[in-house]
mmCIF file of C-alpha atoms in Angstrom:
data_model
loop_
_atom_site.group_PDB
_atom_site.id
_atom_site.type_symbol
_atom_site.label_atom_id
_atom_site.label_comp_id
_atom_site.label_asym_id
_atom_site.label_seq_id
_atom_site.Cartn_x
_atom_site.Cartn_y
_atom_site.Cartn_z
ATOM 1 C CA UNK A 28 0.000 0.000 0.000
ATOM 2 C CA UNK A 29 1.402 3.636 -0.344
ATOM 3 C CA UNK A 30 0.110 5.070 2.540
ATOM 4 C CA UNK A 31 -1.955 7.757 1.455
ATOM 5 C CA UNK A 32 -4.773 9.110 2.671
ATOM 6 C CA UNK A 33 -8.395 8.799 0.784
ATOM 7 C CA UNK A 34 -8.598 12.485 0.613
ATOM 8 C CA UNK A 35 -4.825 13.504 -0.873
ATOM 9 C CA UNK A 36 -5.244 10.625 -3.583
ATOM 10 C CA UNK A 37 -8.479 12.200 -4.562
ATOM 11 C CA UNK A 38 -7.528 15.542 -4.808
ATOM 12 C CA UNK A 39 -4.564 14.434 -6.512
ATOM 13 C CA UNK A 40 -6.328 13.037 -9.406
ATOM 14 C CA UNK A 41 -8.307 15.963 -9.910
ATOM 15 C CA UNK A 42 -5.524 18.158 -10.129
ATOM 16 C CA UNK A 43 -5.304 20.148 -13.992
ATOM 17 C CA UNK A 44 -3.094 18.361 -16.288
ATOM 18 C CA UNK A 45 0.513 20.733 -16.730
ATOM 19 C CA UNK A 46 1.150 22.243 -19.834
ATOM 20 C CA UNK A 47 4.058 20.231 -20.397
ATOM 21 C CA UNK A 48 1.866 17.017 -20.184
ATOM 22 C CA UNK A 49 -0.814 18.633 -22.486
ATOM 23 C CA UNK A 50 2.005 19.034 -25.262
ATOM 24 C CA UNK A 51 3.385 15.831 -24.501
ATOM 25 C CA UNK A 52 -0.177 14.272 -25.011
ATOM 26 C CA UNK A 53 -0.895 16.923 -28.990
ATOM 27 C CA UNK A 54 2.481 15.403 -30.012
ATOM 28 C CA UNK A 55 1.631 11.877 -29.291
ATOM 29 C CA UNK A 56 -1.532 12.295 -31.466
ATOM 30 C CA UNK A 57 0.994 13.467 -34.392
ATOM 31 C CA UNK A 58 3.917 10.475 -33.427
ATOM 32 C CA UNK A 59 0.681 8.036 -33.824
ATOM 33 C CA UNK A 60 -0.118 9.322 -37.072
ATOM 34 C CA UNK A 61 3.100 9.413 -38.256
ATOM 35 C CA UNK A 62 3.890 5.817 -37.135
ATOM 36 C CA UNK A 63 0.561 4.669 -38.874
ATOM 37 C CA UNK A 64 1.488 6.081 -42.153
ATOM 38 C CA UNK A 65 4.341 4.746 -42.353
ATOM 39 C CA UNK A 66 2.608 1.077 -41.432
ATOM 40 C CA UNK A 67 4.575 0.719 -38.375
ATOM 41 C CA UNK A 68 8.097 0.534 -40.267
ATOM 42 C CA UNK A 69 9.883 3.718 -38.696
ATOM 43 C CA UNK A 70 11.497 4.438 -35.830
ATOM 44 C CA UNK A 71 12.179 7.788 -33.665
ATOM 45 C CA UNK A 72 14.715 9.622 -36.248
ATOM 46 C CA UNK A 73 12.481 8.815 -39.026
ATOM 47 C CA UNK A 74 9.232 10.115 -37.023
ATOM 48 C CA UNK A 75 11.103 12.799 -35.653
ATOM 49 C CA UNK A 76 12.171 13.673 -39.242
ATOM 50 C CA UNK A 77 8.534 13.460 -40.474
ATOM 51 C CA UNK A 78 7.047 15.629 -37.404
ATOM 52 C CA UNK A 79 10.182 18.229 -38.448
ATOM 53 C CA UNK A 80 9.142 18.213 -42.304
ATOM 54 C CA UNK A 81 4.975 19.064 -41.038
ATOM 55 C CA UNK A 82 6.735 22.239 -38.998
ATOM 56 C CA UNK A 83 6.671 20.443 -35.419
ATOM 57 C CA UNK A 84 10.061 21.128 -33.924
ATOM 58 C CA UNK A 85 10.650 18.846 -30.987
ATOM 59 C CA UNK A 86 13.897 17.260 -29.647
ATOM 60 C CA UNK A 87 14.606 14.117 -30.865
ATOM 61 C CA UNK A 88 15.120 11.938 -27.651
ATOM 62 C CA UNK A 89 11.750 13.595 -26.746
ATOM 63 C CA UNK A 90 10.130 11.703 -29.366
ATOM 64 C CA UNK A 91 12.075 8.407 -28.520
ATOM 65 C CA UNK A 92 10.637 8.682 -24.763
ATOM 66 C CA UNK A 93 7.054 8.928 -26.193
ATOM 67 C CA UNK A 94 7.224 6.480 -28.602
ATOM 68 C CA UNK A 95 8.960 4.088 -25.971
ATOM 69 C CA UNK A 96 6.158 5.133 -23.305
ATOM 70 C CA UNK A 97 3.518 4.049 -26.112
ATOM 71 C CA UNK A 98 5.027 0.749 -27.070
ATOM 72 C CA UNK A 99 5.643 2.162 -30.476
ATOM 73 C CA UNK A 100 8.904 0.021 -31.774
ATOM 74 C CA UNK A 101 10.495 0.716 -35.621
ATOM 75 C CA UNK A 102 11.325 -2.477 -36.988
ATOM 76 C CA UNK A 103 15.123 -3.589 -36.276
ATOM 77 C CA UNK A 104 17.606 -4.912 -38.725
ATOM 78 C CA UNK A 105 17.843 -8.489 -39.316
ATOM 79 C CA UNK A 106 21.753 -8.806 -39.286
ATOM 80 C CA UNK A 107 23.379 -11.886 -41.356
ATOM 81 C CA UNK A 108 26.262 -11.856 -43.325
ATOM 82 C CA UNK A 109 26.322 -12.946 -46.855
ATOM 83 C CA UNK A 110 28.907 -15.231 -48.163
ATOM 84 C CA UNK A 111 31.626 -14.294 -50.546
ATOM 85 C CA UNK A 112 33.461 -15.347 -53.114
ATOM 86 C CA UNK A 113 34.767 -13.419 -56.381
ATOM 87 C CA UNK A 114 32.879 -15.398 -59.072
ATOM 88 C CA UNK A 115 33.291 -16.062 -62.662
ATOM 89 C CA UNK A 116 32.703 -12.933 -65.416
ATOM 90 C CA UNK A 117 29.770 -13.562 -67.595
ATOM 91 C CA UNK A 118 31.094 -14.652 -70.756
ATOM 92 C CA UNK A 119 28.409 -12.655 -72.931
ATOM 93 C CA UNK A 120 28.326 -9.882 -70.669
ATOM 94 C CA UNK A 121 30.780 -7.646 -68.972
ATOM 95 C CA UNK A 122 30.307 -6.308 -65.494
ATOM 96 C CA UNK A 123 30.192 -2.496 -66.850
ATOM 97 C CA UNK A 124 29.328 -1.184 -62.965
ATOM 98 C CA UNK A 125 32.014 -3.276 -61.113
ATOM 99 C CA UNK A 126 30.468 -2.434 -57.658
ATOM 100 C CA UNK A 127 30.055 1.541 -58.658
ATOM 101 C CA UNK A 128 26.290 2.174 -58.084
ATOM 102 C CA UNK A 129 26.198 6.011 -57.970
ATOM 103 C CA UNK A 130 24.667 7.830 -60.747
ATOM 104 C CA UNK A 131 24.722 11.396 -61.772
ATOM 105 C CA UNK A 132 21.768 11.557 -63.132
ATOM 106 C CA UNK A 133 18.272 9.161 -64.202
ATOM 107 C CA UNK A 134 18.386 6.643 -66.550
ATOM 108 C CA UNK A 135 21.879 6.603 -66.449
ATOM 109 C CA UNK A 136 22.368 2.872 -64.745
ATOM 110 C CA UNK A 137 19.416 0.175 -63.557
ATOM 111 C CA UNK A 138 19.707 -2.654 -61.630
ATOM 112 C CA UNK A 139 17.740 -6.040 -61.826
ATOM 113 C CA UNK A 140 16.708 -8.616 -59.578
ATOM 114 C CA UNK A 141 13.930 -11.767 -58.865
ATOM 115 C CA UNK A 142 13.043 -12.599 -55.346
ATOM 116 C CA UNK A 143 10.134 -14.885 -53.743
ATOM 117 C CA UNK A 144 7.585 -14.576 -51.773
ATOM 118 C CA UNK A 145 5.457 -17.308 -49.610
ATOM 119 C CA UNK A 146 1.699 -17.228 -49.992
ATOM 120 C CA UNK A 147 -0.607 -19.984 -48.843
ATOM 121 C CA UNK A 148 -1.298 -21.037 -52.865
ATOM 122 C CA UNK A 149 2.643 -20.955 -53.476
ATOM 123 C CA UNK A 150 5.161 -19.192 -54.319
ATOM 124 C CA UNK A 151 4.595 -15.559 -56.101
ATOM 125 C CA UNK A 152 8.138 -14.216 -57.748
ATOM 126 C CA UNK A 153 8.534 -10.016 -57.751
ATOM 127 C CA UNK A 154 11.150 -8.958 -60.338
ATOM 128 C CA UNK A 155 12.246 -5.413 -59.761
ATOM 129 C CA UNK A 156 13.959 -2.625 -62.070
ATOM 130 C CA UNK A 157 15.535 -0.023 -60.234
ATOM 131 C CA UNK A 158 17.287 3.158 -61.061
ATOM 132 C CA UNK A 159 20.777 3.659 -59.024
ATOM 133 C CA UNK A 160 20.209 7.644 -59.259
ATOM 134 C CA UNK A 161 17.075 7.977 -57.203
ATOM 135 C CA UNK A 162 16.414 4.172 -55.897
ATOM 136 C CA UNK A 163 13.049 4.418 -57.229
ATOM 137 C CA UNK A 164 11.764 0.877 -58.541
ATOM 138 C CA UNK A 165 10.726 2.137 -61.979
ATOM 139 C CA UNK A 166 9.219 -1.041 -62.650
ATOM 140 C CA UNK A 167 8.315 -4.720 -61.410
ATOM 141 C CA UNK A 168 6.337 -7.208 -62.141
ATOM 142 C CA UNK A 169 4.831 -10.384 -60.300
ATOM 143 C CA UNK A 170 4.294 -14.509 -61.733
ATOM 144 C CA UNK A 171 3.620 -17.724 -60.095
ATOM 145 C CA UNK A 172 6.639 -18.868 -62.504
ATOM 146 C CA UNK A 173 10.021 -17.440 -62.625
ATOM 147 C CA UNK A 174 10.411 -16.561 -66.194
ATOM 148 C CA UNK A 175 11.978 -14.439 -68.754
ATOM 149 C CA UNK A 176 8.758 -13.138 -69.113
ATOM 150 C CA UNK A 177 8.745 -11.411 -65.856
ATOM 151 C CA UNK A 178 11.686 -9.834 -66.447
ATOM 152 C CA UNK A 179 10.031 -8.426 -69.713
ATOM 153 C CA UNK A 180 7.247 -7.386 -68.342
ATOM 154 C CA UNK A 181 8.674 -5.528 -65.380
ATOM 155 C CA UNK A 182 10.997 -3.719 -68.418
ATOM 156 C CA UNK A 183 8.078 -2.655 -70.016
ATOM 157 C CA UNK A 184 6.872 -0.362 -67.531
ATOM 158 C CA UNK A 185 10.693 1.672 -67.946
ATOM 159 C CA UNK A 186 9.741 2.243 -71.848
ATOM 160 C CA UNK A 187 8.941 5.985 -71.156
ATOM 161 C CA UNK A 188 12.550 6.364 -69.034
ATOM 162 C CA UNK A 189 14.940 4.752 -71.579
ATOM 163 C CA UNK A 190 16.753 7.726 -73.041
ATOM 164 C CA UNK A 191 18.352 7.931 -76.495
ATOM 165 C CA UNK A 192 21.404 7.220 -75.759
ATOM 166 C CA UNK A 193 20.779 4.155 -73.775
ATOM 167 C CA UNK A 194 20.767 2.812 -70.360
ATOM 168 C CA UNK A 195 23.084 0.145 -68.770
ATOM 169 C CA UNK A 196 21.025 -2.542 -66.889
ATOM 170 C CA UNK A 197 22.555 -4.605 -64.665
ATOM 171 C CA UNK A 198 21.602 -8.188 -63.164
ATOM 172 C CA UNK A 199 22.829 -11.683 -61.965
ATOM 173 C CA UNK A 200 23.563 -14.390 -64.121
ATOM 174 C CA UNK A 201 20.509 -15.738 -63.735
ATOM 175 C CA UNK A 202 19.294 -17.819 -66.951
ATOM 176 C CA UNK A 203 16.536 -15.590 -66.898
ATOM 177 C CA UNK A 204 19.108 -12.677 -68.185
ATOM 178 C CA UNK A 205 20.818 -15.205 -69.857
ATOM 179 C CA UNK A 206 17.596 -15.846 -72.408
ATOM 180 C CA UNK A 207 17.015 -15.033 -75.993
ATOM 181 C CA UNK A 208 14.154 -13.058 -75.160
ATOM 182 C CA UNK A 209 15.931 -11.222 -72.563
ATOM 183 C CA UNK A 210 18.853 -10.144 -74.613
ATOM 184 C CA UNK A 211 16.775 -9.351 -77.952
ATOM 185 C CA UNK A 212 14.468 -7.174 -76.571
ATOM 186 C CA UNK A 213 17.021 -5.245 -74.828
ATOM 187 C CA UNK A 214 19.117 -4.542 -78.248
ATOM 188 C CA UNK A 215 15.669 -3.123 -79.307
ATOM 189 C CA UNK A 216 15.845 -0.906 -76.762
ATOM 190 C CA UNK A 217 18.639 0.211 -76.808
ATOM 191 C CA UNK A 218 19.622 -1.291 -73.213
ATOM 192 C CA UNK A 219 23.353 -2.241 -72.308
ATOM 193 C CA UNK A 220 22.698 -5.839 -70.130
ATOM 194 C CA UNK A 221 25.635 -5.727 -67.572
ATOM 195 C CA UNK A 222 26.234 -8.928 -65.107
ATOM 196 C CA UNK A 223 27.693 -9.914 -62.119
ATOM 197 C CA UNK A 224 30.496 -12.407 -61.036
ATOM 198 C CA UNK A 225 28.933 -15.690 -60.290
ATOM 199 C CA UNK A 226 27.799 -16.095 -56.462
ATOM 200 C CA UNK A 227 28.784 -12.461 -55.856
ATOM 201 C CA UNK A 228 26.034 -10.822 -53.989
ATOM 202 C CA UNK A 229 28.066 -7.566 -53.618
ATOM 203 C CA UNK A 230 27.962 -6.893 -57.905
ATOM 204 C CA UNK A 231 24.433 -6.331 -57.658
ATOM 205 C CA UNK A 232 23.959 -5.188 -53.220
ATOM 206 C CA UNK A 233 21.673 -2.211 -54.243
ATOM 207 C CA UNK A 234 18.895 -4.464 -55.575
ATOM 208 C CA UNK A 235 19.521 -7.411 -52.857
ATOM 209 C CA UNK A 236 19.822 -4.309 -50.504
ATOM 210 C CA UNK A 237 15.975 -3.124 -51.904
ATOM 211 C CA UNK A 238 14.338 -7.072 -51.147
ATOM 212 C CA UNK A 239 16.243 -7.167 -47.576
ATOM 213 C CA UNK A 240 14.167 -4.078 -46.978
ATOM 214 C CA UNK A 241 10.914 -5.364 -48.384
ATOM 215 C CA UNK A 242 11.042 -8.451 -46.629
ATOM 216 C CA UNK A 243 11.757 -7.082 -43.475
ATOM 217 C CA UNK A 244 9.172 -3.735 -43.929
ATOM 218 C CA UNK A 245 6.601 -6.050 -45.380
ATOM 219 C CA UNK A 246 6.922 -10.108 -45.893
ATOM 220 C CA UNK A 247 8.303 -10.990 -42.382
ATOM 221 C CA UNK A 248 4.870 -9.240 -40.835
ATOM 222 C CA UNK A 249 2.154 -10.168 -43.292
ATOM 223 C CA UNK A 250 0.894 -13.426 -44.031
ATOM 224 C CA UNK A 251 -0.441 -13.960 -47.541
ATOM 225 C CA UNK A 252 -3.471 -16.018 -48.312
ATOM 226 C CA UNK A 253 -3.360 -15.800 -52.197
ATOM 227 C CA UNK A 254 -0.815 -15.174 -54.725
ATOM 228 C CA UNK A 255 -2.983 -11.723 -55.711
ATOM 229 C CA UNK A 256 -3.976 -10.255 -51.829
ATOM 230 C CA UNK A 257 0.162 -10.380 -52.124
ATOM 231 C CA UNK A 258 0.624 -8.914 -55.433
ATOM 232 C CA UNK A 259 -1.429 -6.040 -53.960
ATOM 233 C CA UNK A 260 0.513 -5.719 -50.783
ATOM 234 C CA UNK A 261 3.334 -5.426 -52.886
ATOM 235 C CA UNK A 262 1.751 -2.360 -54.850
ATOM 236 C CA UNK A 263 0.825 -0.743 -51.851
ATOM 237 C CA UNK A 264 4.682 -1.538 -50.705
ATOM 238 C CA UNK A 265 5.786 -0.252 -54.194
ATOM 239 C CA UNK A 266 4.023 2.549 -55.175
ATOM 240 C CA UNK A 267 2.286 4.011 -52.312
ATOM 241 C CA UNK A 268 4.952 3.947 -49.671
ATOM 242 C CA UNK A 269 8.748 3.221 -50.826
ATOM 243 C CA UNK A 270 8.799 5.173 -54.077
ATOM 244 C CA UNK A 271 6.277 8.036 -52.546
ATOM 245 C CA UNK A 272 7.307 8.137 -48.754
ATOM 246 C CA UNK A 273 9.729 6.105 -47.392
ATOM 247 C CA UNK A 274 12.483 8.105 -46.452
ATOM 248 C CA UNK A 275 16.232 6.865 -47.857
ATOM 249 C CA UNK A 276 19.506 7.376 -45.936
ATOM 250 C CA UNK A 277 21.685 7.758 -49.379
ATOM 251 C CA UNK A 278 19.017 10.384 -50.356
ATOM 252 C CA UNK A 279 19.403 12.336 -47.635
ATOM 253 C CA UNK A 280 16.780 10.971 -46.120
ATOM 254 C CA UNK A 281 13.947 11.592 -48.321
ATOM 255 C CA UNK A 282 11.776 9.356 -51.269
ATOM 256 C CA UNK A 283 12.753 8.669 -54.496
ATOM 257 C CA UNK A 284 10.122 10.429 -56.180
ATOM 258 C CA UNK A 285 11.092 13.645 -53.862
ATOM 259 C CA UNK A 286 14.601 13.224 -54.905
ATOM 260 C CA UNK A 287 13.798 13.511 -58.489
ATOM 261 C CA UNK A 288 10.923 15.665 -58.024
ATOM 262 C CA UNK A 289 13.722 17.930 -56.781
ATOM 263 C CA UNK A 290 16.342 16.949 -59.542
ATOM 264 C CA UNK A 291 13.979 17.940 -62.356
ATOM 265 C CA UNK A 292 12.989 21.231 -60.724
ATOM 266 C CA UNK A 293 16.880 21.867 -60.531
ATOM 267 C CA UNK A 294 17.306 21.288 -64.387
ATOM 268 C CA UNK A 295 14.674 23.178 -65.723
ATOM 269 C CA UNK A 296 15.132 26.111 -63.187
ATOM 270 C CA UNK A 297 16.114 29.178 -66.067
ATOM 271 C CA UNK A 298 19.183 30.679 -65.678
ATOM 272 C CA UNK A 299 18.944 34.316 -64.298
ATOM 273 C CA UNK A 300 20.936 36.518 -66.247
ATOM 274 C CA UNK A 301 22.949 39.570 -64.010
ATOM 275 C CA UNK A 302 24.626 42.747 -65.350
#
C-alpha cells in the first residue's frame, strides 16, 4: 500500500493536467499518425524527421521517450552476413558497374533482380527494375513462374525512361538474363545488359539491398493467403509507400520520387541573367 490518505489521492487526481503534459499528449496524437502512415516501419529519427518536415520542432530523444512510453517500436535490422566469393565474369556480358552504383543523373544505370515470396497457394516471384540515381523501382512485375517473361514485363513499364542514348542494366547471371528473349528485346531498346560475377552478392547489393528491406518492412509481418492479396501488398509496398514516402539514408533521407521531383525542378530552373 502507499500510505496515502483517501482524501490527498483524490484531490490528486483531480488536479489540472501541466502544460508540459498537455504538449506531450498533442504530439503523441501526431507520433501516432506518423507511425501509422508509415505502417509501423519507422522508428524515432524517421518520425522525428517526419514531425520536423509538417513544422513540429521537438527534440529528438523527446520523441524516442514517447514512442517508448507508447510501445511504439520501428522495426530492427535483421543482421546476417552474406557469403563471398569473387565469381566467374559472364562470358556474354561484362560487369560495366564493377560495384560503382552512384549515378549522376536518371536513366543513367538500372539494376535487376527476382526474389520470392510465400503465400498460402505458393510461391509468387517479384522482379524489380531499379534506377541507381534515385532508388526508385521504376518497374516490377509479379508470376507464379520465374520466367523471362517477368523480367520483360517488369521492363516494359521503364519504356517511357529509356533515353536515347541508352541505359546500362545490370543483373545476376541468372538464366533468366541469360535468355534469348531477354537479350533481344534489350538490343531493341537500346539497353546495355551488364552482369555480375557468379555467387557475388556484392555486384548487384543495391537491388539485394531493396528485397532485404521489403522483406523485413513487409513479408516478415504479413501473411499472404493468395498469390494476388500479395501482389497487392506489394503495390501498396511499391508505389504508395517506398517510391512516394519512405524516407532513404543515401538520399538524404527523403523518397525517391522527392529526390527527383527535386532533380527535375533543378534542371529546368532558367538561368537568371545579371549585369
Amino acid at each position: 500500500m502507499l500510505k496515502v490518505h483517501p482524501s490527498g489521492y483524490y484531490k490528486w487526481l483531480k488536479q489540472p493536467i501541466s502544460n508540459l503534459e498537455k504538449e506531450n499528449q498533442e504530439l503523441l496524437i501526431e507520433i501516432k499518425k506518423a507511425y501509422k502512415e508509415s505502417n509501423g516501419i519507422y522508428g524515432y529519427r524517421n518520425i522525428h524527421k517526419d514531425l520536423k518536415a509538417s513544422n513540429i520542432h521537438v527534440n529528438k530523444k523527446r520523441v524516442a521517450r514517447l514512442m517508448k512510453e507508447a510501445k511504439l517500436c520501428g522495426i530492427g535490422n535483421y543482421k546476417r552476413r552474406p557469403k563471398y566469393k569473387a565469381g566467374s565474369i559472364h562470358k556474354a556480358h561484362p560487369n560495366h558497374l564493377k560495384q560503382c552504383f552512384i549515378s549522376q543523373t536518371p536513366n543513367e544505370s538500372w539494376v535487376s533482380d527476382i526474389t520470392y515470396i510465400r503465400t498460402h497457394e505458393g510461391w509468387i516471384y517479384l522482379a524489380i527494375i531499379l534506377d541507381l540515381f534515385s532508388r526508385k523501382i521504376i518497374g516490377w512485375a509479379t508470376s507464379h513462374r520465374i520466367t523471362t517473361d517477368l523480367i520483360i514485363q517488369a521492363l516494359k513499364n521503364t519504356k517511357y525512361r529509356i533515353p536515347k542514348d541508352g541505359v546500362i542494366l545490370h543483373s545476376d547471371q541468372g538464366s533468366q538474363y541469360s535468355s534469348y528473349e531477354y537479350k533481344t528485346f534489350l538490343k531493341h531498346h537500346n539497353i546495355t545488359p551488364s552482369m555480375s560475377r557468379r555467387g557475388n552478392c556484392y555486384d548487384n547489393a543495391v537491388a539485394e539491398s531493396f528485397f532485404k528491406t521489403l522483406k523485413k518492412e513487409l513479408v516478415r509481418k504479413t501473411i499472404f493467403r493468395t498469390r494476388e492479396e500479395a501482389r497487392d501488398k506489394i503495390f501498396e509496398y511499391i508505389e504508395m509507400f517506398y517510391n512516394s514516402k519512405r524516407r532513404h539514408s543515401y538520399l538524404g533521407f527523403i523518397s525517391p520520387n522527392e529526390f527527383e521531383k527535386r532533380y527535375n525542378e533543378n534542371v529546368t530552373q532558367p538561368e537568371v541573367l545579371t549585369d
